Amino acid sequence: MLDKAPDGKVSDLLNALDKALSAGEVEHAVDLFQVDCYWRDLVTFTWNIKTMEGRDQVRDMLKVRLADTKPSNWKIAEGEDASEADGVTESWIQFETEVARGFGHIRLKDGRIWTLLTTMSELKGHEEPVGFDRQMGAKHGAERNRKTWKEEREAEAAELGYSRQPYCVIIGGGQGGIALGARLRQLNVPTIIIEKNERPGDSWRKRYKSLCLHDPVWYDHLPYLPFPRNWPVFSPKDKIGDWLEMYTKVMELNYWGSTECIKASYDEKSQEWTVVVERDGKEVVLKPKQLVLATGMSAKANMPKFEGMDIFKGDQHHSSHHPGPDKYKNKQAVVIGSNNSAHDICAALWEAGADVTMVQRSTTHIVKSDSLMELGLASLYSEQAVQAGMTTAKADLIFASLPYKILHEFQIPVYNAIRERDADFYKRLEKAGFLLDYGDDDSGLFMKYLRRGSGYYIDVGASELIANGSIKLKSGVDVKKLTEHSVILSDGTELPADLVVYATGYGSMNGWAADLISREVANKVGKVWGLGSDTTKDPGPWEGEQRNMWKPTQQEALWFHGGNLHQSRHYSQFLSLQLKARMEGIPTPVYGLQEVHHPG
Ligand SMILES: Cc1cc2nc3c(=O)[nH]c(=O)nc-3n(C[C@H](O)[C@H](O)[C@H](O)COP(=O)(O)OP(=O)(O)OC[C@H]3O[C@@H](n4cnc5c(N)ncnc54)[C@H](O)[C@@H]3O)c2cc1C
C-alpha cells in the first residue's frame, strides 16, 4: 500500500531510537538525527521547556537526562499514519518515560530526524479522571450525615486558605489563571486564584467598549470545554468575559474575586511562600509551596511621561483605562500609538463622532484580518481545518513542533503572499503617510508577537479610515509636550485636544515580580517574554524559547503563566504537570535552566 512506505520509515527510525535510548547508547541515538536537527521538549526529558538545536545539544541533553528519563515504547501514535510530502516524512508519535506518558511529532529528512517534539501527556499514577476513570458524582447507598456535592464545595471554599493551605496560589484570574486553575483542579492540586477584580472575565469587561477578540474562535478554546459550534468567530469582549465567569464556576475553581495580592516572599528554608492578600478588606496570609504570576502580559501599562501632562486640562489615560467613545462626540481626540489598541480606539472614537488624530511614532505592521485568517491560520485554526479533521490539540502540537529558530522561515512566505494579495491596500495606507513594516526580517505578525508582544494591528476596519483620511494621521513624529488644551509634536505641529489616549503598550511581566515580591527577585528572574532574536525590542542572545514563560525560573517555586488564549490553553498543560509532579514528590531535575541576560 502506498501510504505504508512512510509508516515503515518512521517505525524503523523509532525502533532504532528506542533501541539506542534503552541501551544508553547516546552516540547511536545522536546519529539518528540530522546535523541541523531540532528537538523540542515540553517537560518529558528536561522538566523544562527547551529546544535542543543541533546534534551537540541533543547529545549534551541525553548525556545528562537519559538515565533518569528511561524512555521506552516509541511508536507511531495509535490510530495515526505517517505521511510524506516534499521530501519530509512526518508522523504523530507516542512514547513513555519512567514517570509519564508522552505524545509528540516527528519529521524525517533523508531517513534522519529533522524535528522532534516530545510533550508530556500525563503522569503515570496521576492521570486525570476521564473516560473509565470518571468520578461517579452520586454516592449510591445509604449513609448518615452524608454531604452533598454543594456542601462539599462550600466546605472546601470555607477551609482552603484558612484552616488548610493551598499547594499553589495563582495571582491573576484572567484567562491565564483560569485555564491553569482548571487543569490543576483536574490534577487534584489544591489551588486558589487571587483576582483583584470582582468577577472572572472582568479583565476583558473593563477594556474599551468596542473590543472584540482579534483571534478567531478556533484559536481561542479553553481547556476541556470548547466554545459551542455556534459561537461567533470573533468574540466580543463582554461575551468572552461571561464565558470565563461560567467556566470558572463549572470547572469548580477556588476563585477569590475582589482580592488583591499585596506582597509575597519566599522562605528558602521552609520552601514556602508567604502571600499576603486583601480579601474583601481583610488581610489573609496564604502559605503555598508554589506561586504563579498570571498577572497579564498586557496589563502592566507603559505610561509615557511627557512634559505638560500635569497641566493638560482635558481627559488623558492609558489605553487600558479608556472607557470608550461615548462622551467624546464632537470632541478632539489625540491617540498616541499605532498598534492594535490605538487603531481600535481611533475607529470607535470616529464612529462616535469625535475628531481623531493618530500619532504614529514608529513603523507598524498591519495585516488585514481576513488575509491573516485565510493565509496565516486557516490550515490549523479555521472551519475548513475542523471539517478536514484537524483538532485543537493537534493544531497546537503542530504549531509547537515548528522550532522557534526557523519559525520565521515558515512565516516569511505567508507574509509575502499577504503583501502581494493586499498590495493596493498597503499602497493606499502609505499614501496616507502611514509607516509600514513587516517585521525586521519580513516574518510578520506572529513572530512580532513572540519576540516582543507588540508592533502590529490586525485590521478590522480602522486602516480604511486612515487611508481615506477620516482618522487623521501624524506619522514619524514624537510628542514634544502637552499644553493645557493641546499636544505639541516634535515637528512643531499643535493638535488641539480634549482627550489624549496613550496607547503605548505594556511592560515586561517581571515588573509584577518587582511590585509584589522584590526588585531583587525581579532582576534574578529577568525579562519575561521574547526569544532573544536580536530584532527590535527582543535583544539577543538567542534563548531558544520564550523567556520565563510556563517553565522553571531562577527563583525557585516562582512561575509565569499567560499569553494569548491559544498559549494559555496549550502551555497550562505543561505548567500544571510540572506543579503536580512537584506536589507528588516526583523528582523534577531541571535541565538547562535559562540564564538571565536581561535583568530589567
Ligand atoms: C486590546 C487588547 C486586545 C487583545 N486581543 C486579544 C485576542 O484577540 N486574543 C487573545 O488571546 N489575546 C488578546 N489580547 C491579549 C490579552 O491581554 C491576553 O490574551 C489576555 O488578557 C491575557 O490573559 P491573562 O490572564 O494572561 O492576563 P489578564 O487578562 O491581563 O489578567 C491578569 C489579571 O491579573 C489581575 N491582577 C494583577 N495584579 C494583581 C494583584 N496584585 N492581585 C490580584 N489580581 C491581580 C488583574 O486584575 C487581571 O485580571 C489582547 C490584549 C489587549 C490589551
XYZ file of C-alpha atoms and ligand atoms in Angstrom:
653
model
C 0.000 0.000 0.000
C 1.248 3.419 -0.971
C 0.825 5.071 2.438
C 2.638 2.231 4.222
C 6.013 3.402 2.982
C 6.127 6.475 5.250
C 4.850 4.359 8.169
C 7.685 1.927 7.608
C 10.261 4.701 7.521
C 9.034 6.262 10.764
C 8.658 2.888 12.514
C 12.183 1.857 11.544
C 13.566 5.116 12.860
C 11.576 4.928 16.097
C 12.678 1.318 16.643
C 16.282 2.344 16.201
C 15.803 5.299 18.558
C 14.083 3.085 21.125
C 16.924 0.571 20.931
C 19.674 3.159 21.251
C 17.997 5.020 24.101
C 17.096 1.836 26.007
C 20.701 0.676 25.728
C 22.001 4.071 26.862
C 23.857 4.433 23.571
C 23.829 8.192 23.248
C 26.069 8.301 20.157
C 23.848 5.857 18.296
C 20.828 7.928 19.191
C 22.519 11.170 18.106
C 23.439 9.531 14.834
C 19.744 9.183 14.039
C 19.391 12.977 13.929
C 20.190 15.272 11.009
C 23.099 17.627 11.566
C 20.718 20.620 11.561
C 18.149 18.997 13.837
C 15.766 20.366 16.462
C 14.376 18.505 19.451
C 11.764 20.495 21.326
C 10.925 19.018 24.684
C 7.921 20.073 26.707
C 8.737 18.660 30.135
C 9.278 14.936 29.352
C 13.091 14.743 29.271
C 14.163 18.113 30.605
C 11.482 19.085 33.193
C 11.738 22.299 31.278
C 10.537 23.835 28.039
C 13.574 23.562 25.880
C 14.692 23.170 22.304
C 17.914 21.331 21.628
C 19.340 22.769 18.411
C 21.800 20.579 16.527
C 23.381 17.281 17.387
C 25.711 18.642 20.063
C 22.842 19.966 22.142
C 20.904 16.721 21.690
C 23.966 14.780 22.828
C 24.540 17.038 25.852
C 20.946 16.699 26.979
C 20.851 12.932 26.565
C 24.090 12.501 28.461
C 22.561 14.275 31.445
C 18.946 13.161 31.260
C 18.744 9.760 29.576
C 19.499 7.584 32.582
C 16.765 9.197 34.708
C 14.198 9.560 31.995
C 14.272 5.922 30.859
C 12.269 6.463 27.664
C 10.632 3.470 26.012
C 7.872 2.258 23.733
C 8.438 4.728 20.910
C 5.892 4.185 18.163
C 3.618 5.839 15.650
C 0.695 7.139 17.719
C -2.313 4.851 17.903
C -4.712 5.353 15.005
C -2.270 7.563 13.092
C -0.327 7.067 9.880
C 2.839 8.762 8.778
C 2.722 10.922 5.664
C 5.229 12.227 3.172
C 5.487 15.429 1.158
C 8.347 17.434 -0.356
C 10.975 15.036 0.931
C 9.773 15.239 4.546
C 8.193 12.244 6.273
C 6.159 13.135 9.327
C 4.097 11.416 11.951
C 2.433 11.685 15.328
C 4.283 9.575 17.842
C 3.834 8.232 21.358
C 6.354 7.080 23.937
C 6.765 6.651 27.665
C 9.247 7.695 30.270
C 9.756 6.241 33.728
C 7.128 8.589 35.171
C 5.000 9.804 32.289
C 3.274 9.092 29.011
C 4.278 11.269 26.119
C 2.910 12.306 22.756
C 4.824 14.027 20.045
C 5.590 14.674 16.456
C 8.498 13.753 14.225
C 9.764 14.922 10.847
C 12.364 12.952 8.940
C 14.587 14.138 6.132
C 16.756 11.616 4.298
C 15.872 8.990 6.881
C 17.104 11.052 9.843
C 15.286 13.171 12.410
C 14.945 16.794 11.378
C 12.429 17.915 14.040
C 11.276 16.041 17.112
C 8.629 17.251 19.540
C 8.217 15.385 22.818
C 5.430 16.505 25.161
C 4.127 15.169 28.451
C 0.521 13.994 28.267
C 0.129 12.636 31.788
C 1.999 11.438 34.839
C 1.696 7.712 35.471
C -0.492 7.062 38.502
C -1.792 10.647 38.426
C -3.995 10.590 35.344
C -6.951 12.935 35.070
C -10.269 11.275 35.983
C -11.722 10.926 32.498
C -13.396 8.167 30.495
C -13.488 4.955 32.542
C -11.981 6.862 35.488
C -14.733 9.475 35.512
C -16.000 10.311 39.004
C -19.336 8.784 39.997
C -20.767 12.081 41.257
C -23.582 10.330 43.103
C -22.793 8.193 46.134
C -25.072 5.203 45.824
C -26.126 3.511 49.031
C -27.214 4.977 52.337
C -25.074 6.904 54.791
C -25.922 9.086 57.787
C -24.952 12.777 57.633
C -23.677 12.450 54.120
C -22.610 15.659 52.403
C -23.959 16.711 49.042
C -21.668 17.972 46.272
C -22.797 21.520 47.130
C -21.964 21.103 50.805
C -18.562 19.672 49.956
C -17.809 22.590 47.648
C -18.903 25.053 50.312
C -16.765 23.322 52.928
C -13.748 23.428 50.590
C -14.326 27.104 49.889
C -14.533 27.845 53.620
C -11.417 25.850 54.547
C -8.950 26.422 51.743
C -6.687 29.309 52.533
C -7.796 29.413 56.167
C -7.623 26.097 58.027
C -5.975 24.315 55.094
C -3.294 25.794 52.837
C -3.367 25.512 49.046
C -0.357 23.899 47.380
C -0.443 26.558 44.707
C -1.537 30.189 44.546
C -2.126 31.849 41.202
C -2.075 35.649 41.259
C -4.307 36.918 38.472
C -7.626 35.450 37.474
C -7.753 36.406 33.815
C -7.966 33.706 31.169
C -4.421 32.547 32.016
C -5.037 32.000 35.720
C -8.402 30.425 34.989
C -7.100 27.929 32.388
C -4.240 26.879 34.645
C -6.604 26.654 37.625
C -8.867 24.322 35.635
C -6.003 21.967 34.824
C -4.745 21.961 38.407
C -8.276 21.171 39.612
C -8.369 18.102 37.357
C -4.970 17.050 38.695
C -6.147 17.482 42.266
C -3.658 20.191 43.149
C -5.258 22.433 45.814
C -5.145 25.907 44.303
C -6.517 29.372 44.959
C -6.755 32.010 42.236
C -6.400 35.576 43.523
C -8.068 38.274 41.436
C -8.452 41.915 42.353
C -11.430 42.414 40.052
C -14.777 41.347 41.366
C -15.752 38.716 38.785
C -13.956 36.333 36.424
C -13.922 37.955 32.994
C -13.655 41.495 34.352
C -10.178 41.986 32.845
C -11.903 41.755 29.422
C -15.051 43.613 30.507
C -13.008 46.585 31.689
C -11.239 47.079 28.370
C -12.503 49.610 25.839
C -16.083 49.195 24.784
C -15.575 48.298 21.117
C -13.083 45.475 21.706
C -13.656 42.085 20.116
C -11.020 39.333 20.171
C -8.610 39.714 17.290
C -8.066 35.956 17.109
C -10.757 33.638 15.743
C -12.752 31.160 17.828
C -10.829 28.053 16.662
C -7.686 29.518 18.212
C -9.347 30.547 21.464
C -10.881 27.455 23.100
C -10.212 26.916 26.784
C -9.035 23.525 28.080
C -11.741 20.851 28.495
C -14.653 22.983 27.375
C -14.534 24.221 23.782
C -16.828 27.016 22.667
C -20.077 25.726 21.121
C -20.257 25.440 17.325
C -22.476 28.497 17.060
C -20.007 30.747 18.920
C -19.097 33.813 16.820
C -15.775 33.862 15.003
C -14.577 36.952 16.893
C -15.819 37.046 20.431
C -16.977 40.424 21.770
C -15.097 41.239 24.977
C -18.127 41.089 27.298
C -19.180 37.754 25.826
C -15.742 36.256 26.479
C -15.982 37.752 29.977
C -19.242 35.880 30.587
C -17.769 32.660 29.214
C -14.816 32.931 31.610
C -17.186 33.529 34.511
C -19.298 30.497 33.616
C -16.155 28.399 33.065
C -14.741 29.327 36.459
C -17.948 28.165 38.079
C -18.481 24.890 36.261
C -14.809 23.930 36.497
C -15.160 24.354 40.277
C -12.261 26.734 40.703
C -11.422 28.313 44.040
C -11.532 31.846 42.727
C -11.134 34.699 45.154
C -12.514 37.765 43.410
C -12.217 41.248 44.932
C -8.944 40.055 46.419
C -5.654 41.806 45.841
C -2.228 40.340 46.379
C -0.275 42.930 48.336
C 3.052 41.168 48.688
C 4.778 37.800 48.569
C 8.074 36.430 49.841
C 9.775 33.056 49.650
C 11.415 31.299 52.549
C 14.203 29.155 51.084
C 14.391 27.110 54.289
C 10.793 26.047 54.616
C 10.419 26.216 50.813
C 7.204 28.053 51.256
C 5.729 31.345 50.086
C 4.082 33.869 52.337
C 1.465 35.596 50.226
C -0.391 38.498 51.774
C -3.740 39.245 50.187
C -6.563 41.586 50.988
C -9.902 39.836 50.622
C -12.981 41.996 50.942
C -10.980 44.461 53.006
C -9.490 41.828 55.333
C -5.891 40.642 55.289
C -5.389 36.919 54.692
C -1.963 35.268 54.703
C -1.528 32.258 52.425
C 1.333 29.748 52.636
C 1.556 27.928 49.303
C 4.532 25.914 48.066
C 4.233 27.293 44.530
C 3.405 30.775 43.307
C 2.283 31.546 39.766
C 2.131 35.085 38.434
C -0.665 35.126 35.853
C -0.946 38.862 36.139
C -1.099 39.514 32.400
C 1.475 40.434 29.800
C -0.928 43.079 28.509
C -1.698 44.502 31.886
C 1.305 46.411 33.182
C 0.635 49.676 31.401
C 3.581 51.592 29.900
C 2.572 55.149 30.703
C 4.855 57.640 28.976
C 5.996 60.817 30.707
C 5.641 63.943 28.604
C 6.232 67.482 29.726
C 2.947 69.238 30.412
C 0.877 66.161 31.261
C 0.316 67.734 34.671
C -1.225 70.890 33.251
C -3.327 69.326 30.477
C -6.976 70.204 31.187
C -8.708 67.530 29.110
C -9.086 63.789 29.765
C -5.956 61.682 29.462
C -5.426 57.992 30.151
C -3.578 54.868 29.076
C -5.488 52.776 26.512
C -6.134 50.135 29.197
C -8.239 52.713 31.044
C -10.050 54.113 28.024
C -13.757 53.976 28.835
C -14.991 54.031 25.240
C -16.022 56.816 22.913
C -19.468 57.829 24.183
C -18.642 61.125 25.833
C -16.316 62.326 23.087
C -18.819 63.157 20.313
C -17.676 66.349 18.558
C -14.562 66.428 20.754
C -10.969 66.489 19.590
C -9.086 63.315 20.400
C -5.388 62.536 20.024
C -4.304 58.907 20.269
C -0.596 58.324 20.805
C 0.411 54.984 19.328
C -0.366 52.932 16.242
C -0.811 49.313 17.290
C -3.985 47.293 17.948
C -5.423 49.329 20.809
C -4.663 52.644 19.099
C -6.455 51.575 15.925
C -9.477 50.127 17.722
C -9.840 53.214 19.905
C -9.409 55.638 16.988
C -12.062 53.807 14.963
C -14.543 53.750 17.849
C -13.980 57.467 18.536
C -14.507 58.266 14.854
C -17.720 56.200 14.840
C -18.931 58.198 17.844
C -18.373 61.466 16.002
C -15.078 62.613 17.505
C -12.378 64.386 15.520
C -9.500 61.899 15.826
C -5.775 62.125 15.139
C -3.449 59.157 15.481
C 0.174 59.939 16.301
C 2.398 57.222 14.818
C 5.835 57.358 16.370
C 7.388 54.283 14.727
C 6.594 51.817 11.961
C 3.761 49.333 12.432
C 2.913 46.004 10.882
C -0.619 45.873 9.525
C -2.324 42.741 8.349
C -5.925 42.552 7.232
C -7.913 40.190 9.413
C -9.344 38.161 6.523
C -5.905 37.735 4.931
C -4.456 36.619 8.244
C -7.278 34.140 8.713
C -7.035 32.730 5.193
C -3.274 32.701 4.617
C -1.902 32.649 8.166
C -4.206 30.486 10.232
C -6.597 28.528 8.013
C -4.602 25.304 7.781
C -4.705 24.841 11.566
C -7.359 27.090 13.074
C -10.434 27.536 10.857
C -13.732 25.909 9.956
C -12.024 24.346 6.927
C -9.396 22.828 9.221
C -12.102 21.462 11.529
C -14.010 19.996 8.548
C -10.768 18.365 7.378
C -10.412 16.620 10.749
C -7.990 18.994 12.481
C -8.471 19.069 16.245
C -7.445 21.911 18.537
C -4.969 19.657 20.342
C -3.302 18.599 17.088
C -3.193 22.144 15.758
C -1.483 23.278 18.976
C 1.054 20.476 18.717
C 1.829 21.088 15.048
C 2.436 24.702 15.929
C 4.611 23.660 18.855
C 6.598 21.310 16.617
C 7.986 24.129 14.469
C 11.258 25.160 16.099
C 11.472 28.846 17.038
C 14.905 29.087 15.445
C 13.457 28.501 11.975
C 9.850 29.558 12.532
C 10.432 32.856 10.710
C 11.394 30.865 7.601
C 7.906 29.349 7.560
C 6.319 32.745 8.220
C 8.114 34.892 5.610
C 6.366 33.291 2.580
C 2.972 33.725 4.279
C 3.511 37.449 4.733
C 4.992 37.813 1.259
C 1.781 36.312 -0.104
C -0.279 38.661 2.058
C 1.732 41.654 0.794
C 1.064 40.633 -2.756
C -2.621 39.977 -2.196
C -3.170 43.287 -0.367
C -0.701 45.410 -2.351
C -3.289 48.104 -3.163
C -4.341 48.341 0.454
C -0.744 48.843 1.622
C -0.137 51.376 -1.143
C -3.116 53.463 -0.049
C -2.013 53.371 3.576
C 1.466 54.547 2.624
C -0.060 57.291 0.524
C -1.865 58.498 3.634
C 1.543 58.706 5.333
C 1.329 55.515 7.366
C 4.732 53.978 8.114
C 4.592 50.231 7.498
C 6.857 47.367 8.384
C 6.522 43.616 8.108
C 8.833 42.702 10.958
C 12.626 43.131 10.945
C 13.030 40.117 8.665
C 9.628 40.357 6.952
C 8.328 37.474 9.049
C 5.151 39.288 10.031
C 2.757 39.317 12.891
C 3.205 36.094 14.767
C 6.969 36.463 15.056
C 6.471 40.028 16.300
C 4.087 38.671 18.904
C 6.530 36.006 20.084
C 9.526 38.312 20.026
C 8.129 41.491 21.545
C 4.364 41.117 22.000
C 3.677 44.341 20.139
C 4.143 46.313 16.952
C 1.098 45.359 14.897
C -2.557 45.874 14.115
C -4.862 43.174 12.798
C -7.015 45.342 10.568
C -10.723 45.099 11.136
C -11.589 48.434 9.579
C -9.536 51.254 11.083
C -6.936 51.166 8.293
C -9.556 52.180 5.742
C -10.410 55.205 7.915
C -6.733 56.155 7.940
C -6.327 55.592 4.202
C -9.324 57.806 3.398
C -8.360 60.475 5.910
C -11.331 60.004 8.270
C -8.841 59.304 11.033
C -6.145 61.957 10.706
C -2.570 60.788 10.906
C 0.676 62.366 12.047
C 3.498 59.905 11.472
C 7.232 59.837 12.047
C 6.911 62.307 14.900
C 7.029 62.117 18.670
C 5.231 64.056 21.344
C 7.197 67.089 22.491
C 4.851 68.271 25.216
C 1.289 68.905 26.253
C -0.211 72.310 26.928
C -3.468 72.949 28.755
C -5.512 72.220 25.640
C -3.218 70.639 23.066
C -0.484 68.207 22.154
C 2.671 69.665 20.588
C 4.573 67.282 18.332
C 8.308 67.127 17.622
C 7.811 68.750 14.192
C 6.113 71.722 15.863
C 2.531 70.745 14.929
C -0.033 71.658 17.577
C -3.010 69.316 17.885
C -5.871 70.805 19.912
C -7.145 68.091 22.261
C -9.994 67.396 24.660
C -8.785 63.819 25.058
C -5.353 62.189 24.877
C -5.138 58.393 24.876
C -1.729 56.829 25.468
C -1.880 53.573 23.512
C 1.726 52.995 24.428
C 1.684 49.309 25.285
C 2.715 47.213 28.240
C 5.835 46.377 30.248
C 7.520 43.038 30.968
C 5.803 40.711 33.415
C 8.773 40.679 35.750
C 7.617 44.175 36.706
C 4.886 42.309 38.608
C 7.543 40.357 40.478
C 9.178 43.677 41.414
C 5.853 45.082 42.638
C 4.720 42.041 44.573
C 7.927 40.309 45.657
C 11.054 42.457 45.331
C 13.254 44.166 42.780
C 15.921 41.646 43.652
C 13.725 38.685 42.660
C 12.546 40.536 39.539
C 16.169 41.033 38.478
C 17.054 37.476 39.395
C 14.414 36.036 37.049
C 14.953 38.728 34.429
C 12.898 39.819 31.463
C 9.797 37.798 30.679
C 8.772 37.035 27.067
C 10.756 37.226 23.844
C 13.114 34.799 22.156
C 16.390 36.695 22.096
C 16.065 37.091 18.330
C 18.161 40.253 18.276
C 15.379 42.098 16.500
C 13.637 45.304 17.628
C 12.640 45.093 21.302
C 13.855 41.477 21.551
C 17.550 41.755 22.357
C 19.898 38.774 21.976
C 21.479 36.441 22.800
C 19.321 33.713 21.361
C 17.280 31.981 24.078
C 15.611 29.256 22.037
C 12.334 29.530 23.971
C 10.202 32.320 25.369
C 11.915 33.778 28.393
C 10.497 32.578 31.703
C 7.101 31.519 30.421
C 5.492 28.320 31.734
C 8.782 26.845 32.918
C 11.126 26.984 35.915
C 12.705 30.364 36.603
C 15.827 31.368 38.502
C 13.580 31.877 41.534
C 12.612 28.524 42.929
C 8.843 27.917 43.071
C 8.029 31.061 41.056
C 6.321 30.681 37.687
C 4.911 32.947 34.991
C 1.827 31.997 33.027
C -0.197 33.801 30.373
C -0.130 34.782 26.738
C -2.989 34.673 24.288
C -5.828 32.157 24.604
C -4.001 29.592 22.472
C -0.882 29.781 24.628
C -2.836 29.783 27.889
C -4.648 26.642 26.772
C -1.637 24.801 25.431
C 1.076 25.674 27.933
C -1.173 25.383 31.006
C -0.980 21.627 30.374
C 2.781 21.592 30.816
C 2.864 24.025 33.706
C 0.177 22.070 35.554
C 2.132 18.828 35.109
C 5.311 20.453 36.422
C 3.410 21.627 39.503
C 1.657 18.301 40.024
C 4.941 16.377 39.825
C 6.428 18.628 42.491
C 3.420 18.186 44.731
C 3.677 14.408 44.418
C 7.378 14.454 45.202
C 8.342 13.100 41.780
C 11.951 14.179 41.128
C 11.993 17.027 38.612
C 15.643 17.806 37.854
C 15.544 20.779 35.534
C 17.835 20.530 32.533
C 19.141 23.742 31.016
C 17.575 26.272 33.373
C 17.658 29.513 31.390
C 20.356 32.011 32.103
C 19.324 35.599 32.671
C 20.702 38.027 30.102
C 18.353 40.920 30.745
C 17.628 41.527 34.401
C 15.459 44.617 33.911
C -6.667 45.474 23.404
C -6.246 44.055 23.558
C -6.717 43.081 22.683
C -6.351 41.755 22.814
N -6.853 40.804 21.962
C -6.568 39.505 22.177
C -7.146 38.455 21.406
O -7.871 38.691 20.471
N -6.859 37.181 21.699
C -6.065 36.873 22.748
O -5.868 35.697 23.003
N -5.460 37.840 23.453
C -5.688 39.129 23.212
N -5.104 40.093 23.953
C -4.070 39.790 24.859
C -4.744 39.646 26.189
O -4.310 40.583 27.125
C -4.399 38.456 26.749
O -4.627 37.423 25.851
C -5.169 38.152 27.994
O -5.834 39.200 28.607
C -4.145 37.606 28.849
O -4.773 36.929 29.855
P -4.039 36.834 31.202
O -4.917 36.025 32.089
O -2.655 36.383 30.998
O -3.958 38.351 31.702
P -5.107 39.376 32.092
O -6.374 39.127 31.375
O -4.495 40.719 31.970
O -5.370 39.029 33.607
C -4.463 39.338 34.635
C -5.275 39.538 35.877
O -4.397 39.715 36.990
C -5.060 40.557 37.899
N -4.071 41.082 38.834
C -2.937 41.793 38.547
N -2.287 42.098 39.688
C -2.998 41.575 40.703
C -2.829 41.545 42.115
N -1.788 42.136 42.710
N -3.745 40.916 42.869
C -4.809 40.322 42.288
N -5.011 40.306 40.957
C -4.121 40.923 40.171
C -5.700 41.609 37.018
O -6.771 42.238 37.671
C -6.149 40.777 35.825
O -7.493 40.388 35.893
C -5.471 41.418 23.836
C -4.998 42.375 24.724
C -5.386 43.691 24.595
C -4.858 44.706 25.553
